[in-house]
C-alpha positions as a Markdown table, in Angstrom:
| # | Residue | x | y | z |
|---|---|---|---|---|
| 1 | Met | 99.5 | 132.6 | 88.9 |
| 2 | Ser | 97.0 | 133.7 | 85.7 |
| 3 | Glu | 98.8 | 134.1 | 81.9 |
| 4 | Asp | 97.2 | 136.9 | 79.1 |
| 5 | Gln | 99.0 | 135.3 | 76.2 |
| 6 | Leu | 98.7 | 139.1 | 73.7 |
| 7 | Thr | 99.7 | 139.3 | 70.5 |
| 8 | Gln | 100.4 | 141.8 | 67.3 |
| 9 | Asp | 98.4 | 139.7 | 64.9 |
| 10 | Glu | 97.8 | 136.1 | 63.0 |
| 11 | Glu | 101.4 | 136.2 | 61.7 |
| 12 | Ala | 103.9 | 137.1 | 64.5 |
| 13 | Gln | 105.0 | 134.8 | 67.3 |
| 14 | Ala | 105.9 | 136.8 | 70.2 |
| 15 | Glu | 103.9 | 136.2 | 73.3 |
| 16 | Ile | 103.7 | 138.9 | 75.9 |
| 17 | Ser | 102.8 | 137.3 | 79.4 |
| 18 | Ala | 102.2 | 138.7 | 82.4 |
| 19 | Thr | 102.4 | 137.2 | 85.7 |
| 20 | Gly | 100.2 | 137.7 | 88.9 |
| 21 | Ser | 98.3 | 139.6 | 89.9 |
| 22 | Ala | 99.5 | 142.8 | 90.2 |
| 23 | Phe | 97.9 | 144.8 | 86.8 |
| 24 | Ser | 94.8 | 145.5 | 86.0 |
| 25 | Glu | 93.5 | 144.1 | 82.5 |
| 26 | Asp | 94.3 | 148.4 | 81.0 |
| 27 | Glu | 97.3 | 148.5 | 82.5 |
| 28 | Leu | 99.1 | 145.3 | 81.3 |
| 29 | Lys | 97.8 | 146.2 | 78.0 |
| 30 | Arg | 99.3 | 150.4 | 78.3 |
| 31 | Leu | 102.3 | 147.7 | 79.1 |
| 32 | Thr | 102.0 | 145.3 | 76.1 |
| 33 | Asp | 100.8 | 148.5 | 74.1 |
| 34 | Asp | 103.8 | 151.2 | 74.7 |
| 35 | Ile | 106.7 | 147.0 | 74.7 |
| 36 | Val | 105.6 | 146.2 | 71.6 |
| 37 | Gly | 105.8 | 150.0 | 70.1 |
| 38 | Ala | 109.9 | 150.1 | 71.3 |
| 39 | Leu | 109.9 | 147.2 | 70.4 |
| 40 | Lys | 109.3 | 148.4 | 67.4 |
| 41 | Thr | 111.8 | 151.5 | 66.9 |
| 42 | Val | 114.5 | 148.4 | 66.9 |
| 43 | Tyr | 115.2 | 147.6 | 63.4 |
| 44 | Asp | 117.3 | 145.3 | 62.1 |
| 45 | Pro | 119.9 | 147.3 | 60.3 |
| 46 | Glu | 120.4 | 145.5 | 57.4 |
| 47 | Ile | 116.6 | 145.2 | 57.0 |
| 48 | Pro | 114.9 | 147.9 | 56.0 |
| 49 | Cys | 111.7 | 146.5 | 59.2 |
| 50 | Asp | 111.5 | 146.1 | 63.0 |
| 51 | Ile | 112.7 | 143.5 | 65.5 |
| 52 | Tyr | 108.8 | 143.0 | 66.1 |
| 53 | Glu | 107.0 | 142.6 | 62.6 |
| 54 | Leu | 110.5 | 140.7 | 61.5 |
| 55 | Gly | 109.5 | 137.4 | 63.8 |
| 56 | Leu | 112.4 | 138.5 | 65.9 |
| 57 | Ile | 110.8 | 138.8 | 69.3 |
| 58 | Tyr | 109.6 | 135.2 | 70.3 |
| 59 | Lys | 108.8 | 136.0 | 74.0 |
| 60 | Val | 108.5 | 138.8 | 76.5 |
| 61 | Asp | 107.7 | 137.9 | 80.3 |
| 62 | Ile | 106.5 | 140.9 | 83.0 |
| 63 | Glu | 106.7 | 139.9 | 86.0 |
| 64 | Asp | 105.1 | 141.4 | 88.9 |
| 65 | Asp | 108.0 | 143.8 | 90.4 |
| 66 | Arg | 107.5 | 145.4 | 87.0 |
| 67 | Ser | 111.1 | 143.4 | 85.4 |
| 68 | Val | 110.5 | 142.4 | 82.1 |
| 69 | Ala | 112.3 | 139.4 | 80.2 |
| 70 | Ile | 113.0 | 138.9 | 76.3 |
| 71 | Asp | 114.0 | 136.0 | 74.4 |
| 72 | Met | 114.8 | 137.1 | 71.3 |
| 73 | Thr | 116.5 | 135.4 | 68.1 |
| 74 | Leu | 118.1 | 137.2 | 64.7 |
| 75 | Thr | 117.6 | 136.0 | 60.5 |
| 76 | Ala | 120.8 | 134.3 | 61.2 |
| 77 | Pro | 123.4 | 133.6 | 63.8 |
| 78 | Gly | 126.5 | 134.9 | 62.1 |
| 79 | Cys | 124.5 | 139.1 | 62.4 |
| 80 | Pro | 127.2 | 140.9 | 62.3 |
| 81 | Val | 124.9 | 143.0 | 64.3 |
| 82 | Ala | 124.5 | 139.8 | 67.5 |
| 83 | Gly | 126.4 | 141.7 | 70.1 |
| 84 | Glu | 125.1 | 144.6 | 70.0 |
| 85 | Met | 121.1 | 144.2 | 69.4 |
| 86 | Pro | 120.5 | 142.9 | 72.9 |
| 87 | Gly | 121.4 | 145.9 | 74.4 |
| 88 | Trp | 119.5 | 147.6 | 72.0 |
| 89 | Val | 116.2 | 145.9 | 72.4 |
| 90 | Glu | 117.3 | 146.9 | 76.3 |
| 91 | Asn | 117.5 | 149.8 | 75.7 |
| 92 | Ala | 114.0 | 150.5 | 74.1 |
| 93 | Val | 112.2 | 148.7 | 76.4 |
| 94 | Ser | 113.9 | 150.2 | 80.0 |
| 95 | Ala | 112.7 | 153.5 | 78.2 |
| 96 | Val | 108.9 | 152.0 | 78.7 |
| 97 | Ala | 107.6 | 154.3 | 81.8 |
| 98 | Gly | 106.4 | 150.9 | 84.6 |
| 99 | Val | 108.8 | 148.9 | 83.1 |
| 100 | Gly | 112.3 | 148.1 | 85.8 |
| 101 | Asp | 114.1 | 145.5 | 85.3 |
| 102 | Val | 115.1 | 144.7 | 81.8 |
| 103 | Asn | 116.3 | 141.3 | 80.5 |
| 104 | Val | 117.7 | 140.8 | 77.2 |
| 105 | Gln | 118.0 | 136.1 | 76.7 |
| 106 | Met | 119.7 | 135.4 | 72.9 |
| 107 | Val | 117.6 | 132.5 | 71.8 |
| 108 | Phe | 118.3 | 130.8 | 68.2 |
| 109 | Asp | 115.7 | 127.8 | 68.9 |
| 110 | Pro | 113.5 | 127.4 | 67.5 |
| 111 | Pro | 115.1 | 128.5 | 64.2 |
| 112 | Trp | 114.3 | 131.7 | 62.6 |
| 113 | Thr | 112.1 | 131.6 | 59.1 |
| 114 | Pro | 110.5 | 134.2 | 56.3 |
| 115 | Asp | 107.1 | 132.3 | 58.1 |
| 116 | Arg | 108.1 | 134.5 | 61.2 |
| 117 | Met | 107.7 | 137.5 | 59.6 |
| 118 | Ser | 103.9 | 139.8 | 60.2 |
| 119 | Glu | 101.9 | 140.4 | 57.3 |
| 120 | Glu | 103.0 | 144.3 | 57.4 |
| 121 | Ala | 106.7 | 143.0 | 57.2 |
| 122 | Lys | 105.8 | 141.2 | 54.0 |
| 123 | Val | 104.4 | 143.8 | 52.3 |
| 124 | Ala | 107.4 | 146.5 | 53.2 |
| 125 | Leu | 109.6 | 144.6 | 52.4 |
| 126 | Asn | 107.7 | 142.7 | 49.0 |
| 127 | Trp | 107.9 | 139.0 | 50.2 |
| 128 | Tyr | 105.7 | 138.1 | 47.9 |
């Protein structure tokens, strides 16, 4: 079993990994890029930034059977879309070619902080 860890940039904290040897390096890169692209289509409705750049995606595991398990969080546990956002993420990633079942789990440990935002998000939100 091998593990490849890829991140969007130094600030992004999402871990994307694949287990086993079912994927060539090129296919894993394509899947990873496409999954990140899909995650970037989901926006926090209260913050004008996508959930990936906000650092709300903690982990993405791509299994040999092409199923995808995602651990994500929210900017606050009482977020009004807490019940809906996992479905938005599941729908976005399920639309990626080559992806099987998608399971999104909401986690709150570690709690989200603005430090998890990418440089792109910080610039977009004028966070400096």
